[in-house]
Short mmCIF file of C-alpha atoms and ligand atoms in Angstrom, two decimals:
data_model
loop_
_atom_site.label_atom_id
_atom_site.label_comp_id
_atom_site.label_asym_id
_atom_site.label_seq_id
_atom_site.Cartn_x
_atom_site.Cartn_y
_atom_site.Cartn_z
CA MET O 1 186.00 94.84 179.15
CA SER O 2 182.31 94.50 180.05
CA ILE O 3 179.24 96.67 179.93
CA LEU O 4 176.89 96.49 182.90
CA LEU O 5 173.18 96.48 182.00
CA THR O 6 170.93 97.13 184.97
CA GLY O 7 167.43 95.79 184.32
CA GLY O 8 168.88 93.87 181.39
CA LEU O 9 166.26 91.12 181.52
CA GLY O 10 163.42 93.62 181.00
CA TYR O 11 161.76 94.62 177.73
CA ILE O 12 164.25 97.17 176.39
CA GLY O 13 167.26 95.76 178.28
CA SER O 14 166.91 92.27 176.81
CA HIS O 15 166.76 93.59 173.23
CA THR O 16 169.80 95.77 173.94
CA ALA O 17 171.63 92.77 175.42
CA VAL O 18 171.14 90.94 172.11
CA GLU O 19 172.45 93.89 170.06
CA LEU O 20 175.52 94.32 172.29
CA LEU O 21 176.35 90.61 172.29
CA GLU O 22 175.95 90.41 168.51
CA ASP O 23 178.34 93.37 168.27
CA GLY O 24 180.91 91.18 170.05
CA ARG O 25 180.68 92.93 173.44
CA GLU O 26 180.88 91.32 176.87
CA ILE O 27 178.00 92.17 179.18
CA VAL O 28 176.95 91.69 182.78
CA ILE O 29 173.27 91.98 183.62
CA ILE O 30 171.90 92.78 187.06
CA ASP O 31 168.14 92.40 187.46
CA ASN O 32 165.98 91.78 190.53
CA LEU O 33 163.24 90.12 188.41
CA SER O 34 160.61 92.49 189.82
CA ASN O 35 159.23 92.91 186.30
CA SER O 36 160.94 90.14 184.36
CA ASN O 37 161.69 86.48 184.33
CA ILE O 38 164.94 84.53 184.55
CA GLU O 39 163.86 82.58 181.44
CA VAL O 40 164.69 85.69 179.42
CA LYS O 41 168.36 84.79 179.99
CA ASP O 42 167.93 81.49 178.11
CA LYS O 43 166.04 83.25 175.36
CA ILE O 44 168.80 85.81 174.86
CA GLU O 45 171.32 82.94 174.74
CA LYS O 46 169.22 81.12 172.17
CA ILE O 47 168.96 84.21 169.95
CA VAL O 48 172.67 85.07 169.97
CA THR O 49 173.84 81.41 169.77
CA ASP O 50 176.80 79.88 171.61
CA LYS O 51 179.31 82.08 169.80
CA TYR O 52 178.20 85.13 171.82
CA ALA O 53 176.23 83.65 174.73
CA LYS O 54 179.47 82.98 176.61
CA ASN O 55 180.01 86.74 176.78
CA MET O 56 176.99 87.28 179.04
CA LYS O 57 176.79 86.99 182.83
CA VAL O 58 173.54 87.43 184.74
CA VAL O 59 173.35 88.39 188.41
CA VAL O 60 169.95 88.28 190.12
CA GLY O 61 169.90 91.13 192.61
CA ASP O 62 168.90 94.69 193.34
CA VAL O 63 170.77 97.71 192.03
CA ARG O 64 170.24 99.43 195.38
CA ASP O 65 172.46 96.74 196.97
CA GLU O 66 175.82 98.54 196.95
CA LYS O 67 177.72 95.54 198.36
CA LEU O 68 176.52 93.43 195.46
CA LEU O 69 177.41 96.17 192.98
CA GLU O 70 180.91 96.40 194.47
CA GLN O 71 181.29 92.67 194.05
CA ILE O 72 180.22 92.91 190.40
CA PHE O 73 182.62 95.79 189.72
CA SER O 74 185.52 94.02 191.42
CA GLU O 75 184.95 90.72 189.60
CA ASN O 76 184.42 92.23 186.14
CA ASP O 77 186.25 94.87 184.12
CA ILE O 78 183.21 97.16 183.77
CA THR O 79 183.90 100.10 181.47
CA ALA O 80 180.36 101.46 180.97
CA VAL O 81 176.91 101.14 182.50
CA VAL O 82 173.53 101.21 180.75
CA HIS O 83 170.92 101.91 183.42
CA PHE O 84 167.49 100.49 182.49
CA ALA O 85 166.41 99.26 185.94
CA GLY O 86 163.43 101.09 187.33
CA LEU O 87 159.70 101.04 187.85
CA LYS O 88 157.78 102.51 184.93
CA ALA O 89 153.99 102.52 185.37
CA VAL O 90 152.63 106.06 185.55
CA GLY O 91 149.34 105.20 187.32
CA GLU O 92 151.08 103.00 189.88
CA SER O 93 153.59 105.78 190.59
CA VAL O 94 150.71 108.06 191.62
CA GLU O 95 149.45 105.41 194.06
CA LYS O 96 152.88 104.35 195.37
CA PRO O 97 155.17 107.38 195.04
CA LEU O 98 157.62 106.23 197.73
CA GLU O 99 158.30 102.96 195.94
CA TYR O 100 159.06 104.88 192.77
CA TYR O 101 161.35 107.42 194.44
CA ASP O 102 163.09 104.68 196.41
CA ASN O 103 163.60 102.30 193.51
CA ASN O 104 164.37 104.72 190.70
CA ILE O 105 166.38 107.36 192.54
CA ASN O 106 168.22 105.17 195.04
CA SER O 107 169.21 102.60 192.44
CA THR O 108 170.77 105.43 190.43
CA THR O 109 172.69 106.99 193.32
CA SER O 110 173.94 103.55 194.49
CA LEU O 111 175.14 102.83 191.00
CA LEU O 112 176.84 106.19 190.59
CA LYS O 113 178.56 105.88 193.98
CA VAL O 114 179.97 102.47 193.15
CA MET O 115 180.96 103.61 189.66
CA LYS O 116 182.85 106.50 191.23
CA LYS O 117 184.62 104.17 193.62
CA PHE O 118 185.78 102.04 190.69
CA GLY O 119 186.59 104.99 188.41
CA VAL O 120 183.92 104.08 185.83
CA LYS O 121 182.64 107.23 184.14
CA ASN O 122 180.63 106.08 181.13
CA PHE O 123 176.88 106.05 181.68
CA VAL O 124 173.80 105.63 179.47
CA PHE O 125 170.46 106.45 181.06
CA SER O 126 166.93 105.36 180.08
CA SER O 127 164.96 108.57 180.22
CA SER O 128 161.57 109.15 178.66
CA ALA O 129 159.59 111.55 176.49
CA THR O 130 157.46 111.93 179.60
CA VAL O 131 159.97 114.61 180.75
CA TYR O 132 158.56 116.97 178.12
CA GLY O 133 155.13 116.98 179.80
CA ARG O 134 152.80 119.01 177.58
CA ALA O 135 155.21 120.26 174.95
CA LYS O 136 154.52 123.69 173.44
CA SER O 137 154.64 122.39 169.83
CA MET O 138 155.45 119.33 167.73
CA PRO O 139 157.86 117.79 166.93
CA ILE O 140 159.70 117.83 170.23
CA TYR O 141 163.36 118.90 170.24
CA GLU O 142 165.83 118.07 172.99
CA ASP O 143 166.12 121.71 174.07
CA PHE O 144 162.40 122.05 174.83
CA GLU O 145 161.43 122.91 178.39
CA ILE O 146 161.03 119.89 180.66
CA GLY O 147 158.65 119.20 183.53
CA ALA O 148 156.76 116.21 184.88
CA THR O 149 153.18 115.62 185.93
CA ASN O 150 153.50 112.41 187.98
CA PRO O 151 156.01 110.71 190.34
CA TYR O 152 157.36 108.39 187.61
CA GLY O 153 158.12 111.35 185.38
CA ARG O 154 159.66 113.23 188.30
CA THR O 155 162.07 110.37 188.98
CA LYS O 156 163.28 110.70 185.37
CA LEU O 157 163.64 114.47 185.75
CA PHE O 158 165.54 114.17 189.05
CA ILE O 159 167.88 111.54 187.65
CA GLU O 160 168.58 113.69 184.60
CA GLN O 161 169.39 116.55 187.01
CA ILE O 162 171.63 114.32 189.14
CA LEU O 163 173.55 113.36 186.00
CA GLN O 164 173.91 117.01 184.95
CA ASP O 165 175.25 117.86 188.43
CA ILE O 166 177.74 115.01 188.34
CA TYR O 167 178.96 116.14 184.96
CA VAL O 168 179.38 119.72 186.20
CA SER O 169 181.44 118.40 189.13
CA ASP O 170 183.66 116.26 186.89
CA LYS O 171 183.87 116.88 183.15
CA THR O 172 185.65 113.59 182.50
CA TYR O 173 182.31 111.75 182.73
CA ASN O 174 180.65 110.68 179.48
CA ILE O 175 176.89 110.48 179.87
CA ALA O 176 174.15 109.82 177.33
CA ILE O 177 170.61 110.62 178.42
CA LEU O 178 168.28 108.82 176.01
CA ARG O 179 164.70 110.06 175.94
CA TYR O 180 162.66 107.18 174.54
CA PHE O 181 159.34 107.80 172.83
CA ASN O 182 156.91 104.81 172.68
CA PRO O 183 158.78 101.51 172.23
CA ILE O 184 156.69 98.67 170.79
CA GLY O 185 157.27 95.47 168.82
CA ALA O 186 159.47 92.50 169.62
CA HIS O 187 162.57 90.64 168.45
CA ASP O 188 162.27 88.96 165.02
CA SER O 189 162.78 85.56 166.67
CA GLY O 190 159.51 85.99 168.60
CA LEU O 191 161.41 84.89 171.72
CA ILE O 192 161.60 88.18 173.61
CA GLY O 193 159.15 91.07 173.76
CA GLU O 194 156.99 93.06 176.12
CA ASP O 195 155.18 90.87 178.59
CA PRO O 196 153.62 92.91 181.40
CA ASN O 197 152.01 91.19 184.37
CA GLY O 198 148.23 91.50 184.68
CA ILE O 199 146.12 93.80 182.54
CA PRO O 200 148.38 96.00 180.41
CA ASN O 201 148.29 99.78 180.78
CA ASN O 202 150.01 100.55 177.51
CA LEU O 203 148.35 100.39 174.13
CA LEU O 204 150.30 97.72 172.25
CA PRO O 205 150.33 94.99 174.89
CA TYR O 206 146.58 95.59 175.32
CA VAL O 207 145.93 95.39 171.57
CA ALA O 208 147.97 92.17 171.39
CA LYS O 209 145.88 90.58 174.14
CA VAL O 210 142.63 91.56 172.42
CA ALA O 211 143.97 90.05 169.18
CA THR O 212 144.62 86.70 170.91
CA GLY O 213 141.23 86.79 172.63
CA LYS O 214 142.71 87.05 176.15
CA LEU O 215 140.98 90.43 176.50
CA GLU O 216 137.65 91.20 174.94
CA VAL O 217 137.80 94.71 173.59
CA LEU O 218 140.18 97.67 173.46
CA SER O 219 138.95 100.91 175.01
CA VAL O 220 140.19 103.77 172.87
CA PHE O 221 140.73 106.57 175.36
CA GLY O 222 139.22 109.67 173.76
CA ASP O 223 137.82 110.35 170.29
CA ASP O 224 137.77 114.14 170.57
CA TYR O 225 141.44 115.09 170.56
CA ASP O 226 142.61 117.67 168.07
CA THR O 227 144.09 115.02 165.76
CA LYS O 228 143.18 113.67 162.32
CA ASP O 229 140.74 111.05 163.69
CA GLY O 230 140.23 112.38 167.24
CA THR O 231 142.38 109.71 168.92
CA GLY O 232 145.75 110.25 170.64
CA VAL O 233 148.90 110.40 168.51
CA ARG O 234 152.29 109.00 169.60
CA ASP O 235 155.73 108.31 168.19
CA TYR O 236 155.93 104.50 168.24
CA ILE O 237 159.44 103.12 167.80
CA HIS O 238 160.46 99.50 167.24
CA VAL O 239 162.24 98.15 170.32
CA VAL O 240 165.04 96.71 168.14
CA ASP O 241 165.71 100.15 166.65
CA LEU O 242 165.70 101.54 170.18
CA ALA O 243 168.12 98.83 171.34
CA LYS O 244 170.49 99.72 168.49
CA GLY O 245 170.35 103.32 169.74
CA HIS O 246 172.15 102.15 172.90
CA LEU O 247 174.97 100.67 170.88
CA SER O 248 175.29 103.99 169.05
CA ALA O 249 175.26 105.85 172.37
CA LEU O 250 178.02 103.62 173.78
CA LYS O 251 180.11 104.29 170.67
CA LYS O 252 179.50 108.01 171.18
CA LEU O 253 180.73 107.76 174.78
CA GLU O 254 183.90 106.12 173.49
CA GLU O 255 184.63 109.43 171.69
CA ASN O 256 184.67 111.22 175.09
CA CYS O 257 181.58 113.20 174.20
CA GLY O 258 180.73 114.65 177.64
CA LEU O 259 177.03 114.82 178.51
CA LYS O 260 174.62 114.38 175.63
CA ILE O 261 170.83 114.21 175.43
CA TYR O 262 169.09 112.46 172.55
CA ASN O 263 165.49 111.82 171.56
CA LEU O 264 165.04 108.26 170.36
CA GLY O 265 161.91 108.23 168.25
CA THR O 266 160.94 107.95 164.59
CA GLY O 267 159.67 111.50 164.11
CA VAL O 268 156.32 110.13 162.89
CA GLY O 269 153.09 110.20 164.86
CA TYR O 270 150.41 107.51 164.59
CA SER O 271 146.94 107.63 166.12
CA VAL O 272 145.36 104.88 168.21
CA LEU O 273 143.14 104.00 165.23
CA ASP O 274 146.21 103.79 162.94
CA ILE O 275 147.63 101.24 165.36
CA VAL O 276 144.40 99.22 165.44
CA GLU O 277 144.27 99.21 161.64
CA ALA O 278 147.93 98.17 161.28
CA TYR O 279 147.53 95.41 163.90
CA ASN O 280 144.37 94.15 162.25
CA LYS O 281 146.30 93.73 158.98
CA VAL O 282 148.76 91.34 160.61
CA CYS O 283 146.36 89.44 162.89
CA GLY O 284 143.41 89.12 160.52
CA GLY O 285 141.05 91.75 161.95
CA LYS O 286 140.72 90.44 165.50
CA VAL O 287 141.14 93.75 167.33
CA LYS O 288 137.72 94.95 168.43
CA TYR O 289 137.52 98.40 169.96
CA LYS O 290 135.10 100.84 171.50
CA PHE O 291 135.48 104.50 172.34
CA ALA O 292 135.86 105.42 176.01
CA PRO O 293 136.48 108.70 177.87
CA ARG O 294 139.92 110.29 177.80
CA ARG O 295 142.45 108.79 180.24
CA PRO O 296 143.34 111.38 182.91
CA GLY O 297 146.78 112.89 182.33
CA ASP O 298 146.98 111.90 178.64
CA ILE O 299 148.15 114.41 176.06
CA ASP O 300 146.78 114.65 172.53
CA VAL O 301 149.95 114.44 170.45
CA CYS O 302 153.58 113.53 171.14
CA TYR O 303 156.30 112.90 168.58
CA ALA O 304 160.00 113.51 168.36
CA ASN O 305 162.40 115.31 166.19
CA ALA O 306 165.20 112.73 166.20
CA ASP O 307 167.63 114.53 163.88
CA LYS O 308 170.19 115.15 166.62
CA ALA O 309 170.68 111.41 167.21
CA PHE O 310 171.23 110.96 163.46
CA LYS O 311 173.59 113.92 163.08
CA GLU O 312 175.71 113.11 166.12
CA MET O 313 175.51 109.32 166.42
CA GLY O 314 174.46 108.23 162.93
CA TRP O 315 171.42 106.50 164.46
CA LYS O 316 167.94 106.50 163.06
CA ALA O 317 164.93 104.24 163.41
CA GLU O 318 164.54 101.95 160.39
CA ARG O 319 161.49 99.78 161.00
CA ASP O 320 157.94 100.66 160.00
CA LEU O 321 154.64 100.25 161.81
CA GLU O 322 153.83 97.00 159.97
CA ASN O 323 157.05 95.43 161.28
CA MET O 324 156.30 96.67 164.81
CA CYS O 325 152.87 94.99 164.73
CA MET O 326 154.09 91.85 162.96
CA THR O 327 156.85 91.16 165.50
CA SER O 328 154.51 91.92 168.41
CA TRP O 329 151.98 89.45 167.00
CA LYS O 330 154.66 86.78 166.51
CA PHE O 331 155.85 87.21 170.11
CA GLU O 332 152.28 87.12 171.44
CA ASN O 333 151.62 83.80 169.68
CA ASN O 334 154.91 82.34 170.85
CA LYS O 335 154.39 82.90 174.59
P1 LIG I 401 160.93 96.69 182.23
O1 LIG I 401 160.12 96.79 183.46
O2 LIG I 401 160.58 95.67 181.22
O3 LIG I 401 162.47 96.50 182.60
C1 LIG I 401 163.04 97.04 183.78
C2 LIG I 401 163.83 95.91 184.43
O4 LIG I 401 164.46 96.42 185.61
C3 LIG I 401 162.96 94.73 184.86
O5 LIG I 401 163.54 93.55 184.36
C4 LIG I 401 162.99 94.78 186.39
O6 LIG I 401 162.92 93.49 186.94
C5 LIG I 401 164.30 95.47 186.64
N1 LIG I 401 164.40 96.24 187.90
C6 LIG I 401 163.53 97.18 188.36
N2 LIG I 401 164.00 97.69 189.51
C7 LIG I 401 165.19 97.08 189.77
C8 LIG I 401 166.15 97.18 190.82
N3 LIG I 401 165.99 98.03 191.83
N4 LIG I 401 167.23 96.38 190.76
C9 LIG I 401 167.41 95.52 189.74
N5 LIG I 401 166.54 95.38 188.73
C10 LIG I 401 165.44 96.16 188.75
O7 LIG I 401 160.94 98.15 181.57
P2 LIG I 401 161.43 98.61 180.14
O8 LIG I 401 160.23 98.91 179.31
O9 LIG I 401 162.45 97.68 179.62
O10 LIG I 401 162.07 100.00 180.54
C11 LIG I 401 163.46 100.12 180.82
C12 LIG I 401 163.73 101.56 181.23
O11 LIG I 401 163.30 102.44 180.20
C13 LIG I 401 162.99 102.00 182.50
O12 LIG I 401 163.86 102.83 183.23
C14 LIG I 401 161.82 102.80 181.96
O13 LIG I 401 161.40 103.79 182.87
C15 LIG I 401 162.43 103.43 180.73
N6 LIG I 401 161.42 103.77 179.70
C16 LIG I 401 160.58 102.81 179.24
C17 LIG I 401 159.61 103.13 178.30
C18 LIG I 401 158.64 102.08 177.79
O14 LIG I 401 157.64 102.44 177.19
N7 LIG I 401 158.89 100.81 177.96
C19 LIG I 401 159.50 104.44 177.82
C20 LIG I 401 160.40 105.40 178.31
C21 LIG I 401 161.36 105.05 179.26
C1 LIG I 402 152.72 106.07 178.76
C2 LIG I 402 153.09 106.96 179.90
C3 LIG I 402 154.50 107.48 179.68
C4 LIG I 402 155.47 106.33 179.55
C5 LIG I 402 154.99 105.42 178.41
C6 LIG I 402 155.82 104.20 178.30
C7 LIG I 402 150.97 107.84 180.72
C8 LIG I 402 150.11 109.05 180.87
N1 LIG I 402 152.11 108.01 180.03
O1 LIG I 402 152.78 106.83 177.57
O2 LIG I 402 154.89 108.31 180.76
O3 LIG I 402 156.77 106.80 179.27
O4 LIG I 402 153.64 105.01 178.67
O5 LIG I 402 155.67 103.36 179.39
O6 LIG I 402 150.66 106.78 181.22
N2 LIG I 402 145.48 104.06 174.80
C9 LIG I 402 144.18 103.64 174.55
N3 LIG I 402 143.73 102.52 175.18
C10 LIG I 402 144.52 101.77 176.02
C11 LIG I 402 145.85 102.20 176.26
C12 LIG I 402 146.29 103.35 175.63
O7 LIG I 402 143.45 104.29 173.79
O8 LIG I 402 144.05 100.77 176.57
C13 LIG I 402 145.97 105.25 174.09
C14 LIG I 402 146.43 106.37 175.02
O9 LIG I 402 145.36 107.22 175.35
C15 LIG I 402 147.50 107.05 174.15
C16 LIG I 402 148.09 105.91 173.32
O10 LIG I 402 147.11 104.86 173.36
O11 LIG I 402 146.90 107.97 173.26
C17 LIG I 402 149.40 105.36 173.87
O12 LIG I 402 149.23 105.05 175.26
P1 LIG I 402 150.33 104.27 176.09
O13 LIG I 402 150.80 103.08 175.34
O14 LIG I 402 149.81 104.05 177.47
O15 LIG I 402 151.57 105.29 176.11
P2 LIG I 402 151.63 106.81 176.55
O16 LIG I 402 150.41 107.26 177.22
O17 LIG I 402 152.09 107.59 175.38
#
């Protein structure tokens, strides 16, 4: 019995691979390396040691390639799929909408078609808090209205809708839609973490590069939001906690739960300046910053209510902001 992880060499996928292997599971990863590196495979093997490394197969290829998927499903006893593969940069999605619709939507429909052919009905999907758009109040609950403001977000909305439709057509599917808040941090080993190409768009990778001196200064986008210090507030969650959420979701599917939607966040909001302060504590005050205008499309505050995931799956985030910054800093120095 194997679990297929699409995009399993990426940031969240690689941490989830470690958690699943250490839980004694067999996994198959398919990744086209468009935003990752084959060396991540060796790093996962190093973390989990020989005892579990033998339970992992890696296929380099594209999820839209149905022939390849069919080969994977016929050669392995796949019982569930965790679908991470996708493009994820909001700004880029505005410039290249077709690439986003093609990659994110078509990879999902290819996967679902091949799953159907092989009678595999257990599916975990990487959705995002971005589907809440500008939420009416905080914290955000799963039953809040959804809507997207950019092509990336719309791909997540469409895929959620596709999954709902599939479930309506066949109630024997078990589907977990996981809406991630802001994953940061890295594995305790310092071997895997978030490593975007070029200049990072997201806050933590940018802060980490300023701390190592690879970038000069952080621009804090906006100091006039309606928050305690005027800077944007987000629900940052440690990537290892998030990875463990996938194990909990897979266990939930094993109970034949039908279609479920869960927020994966901590329920706590931190401002950009909180992050700078916490990072400076672990790196020795190297993060210089300046205030800059608001980034178009940004919201002031976003944090989850994650009680449903705790009540129904027994999952909750355990790690604090200091650990998120410490592990990020360790990974950054280890690269
Ligand atoms: P990532 O870019 O690090 O990982 C995605 C992986 O998928 C990469 O390794 C990439 O090479 C691979 N990939 C992309 N398209 C593919 C295709 N067509 N076929 C095969 N492989 C393909 O991203 P991540 O941060 O690990 O995010 C994983 C998922 O979680 C994505 O769907 C993303 O939209 C979603 N998500 C991420 C965040 C975040 O902040 N990181 C927040 C919310 C949701
Ligand atoms: C962004 C995406 C979101 C996606 C998430 C994870 C946008 C508008 N939203 O969320 O859809 O799911 O990434 O990939 O892009 N900040 C700075 N300076 C920087 C970078 C960020 O001040 O150089 C601030 C932002 O204004 C924000 C906070 O840091 O207040 C977090 O930003 P970021 O890490 O990009 O995440 P989100 O915008 O929450």
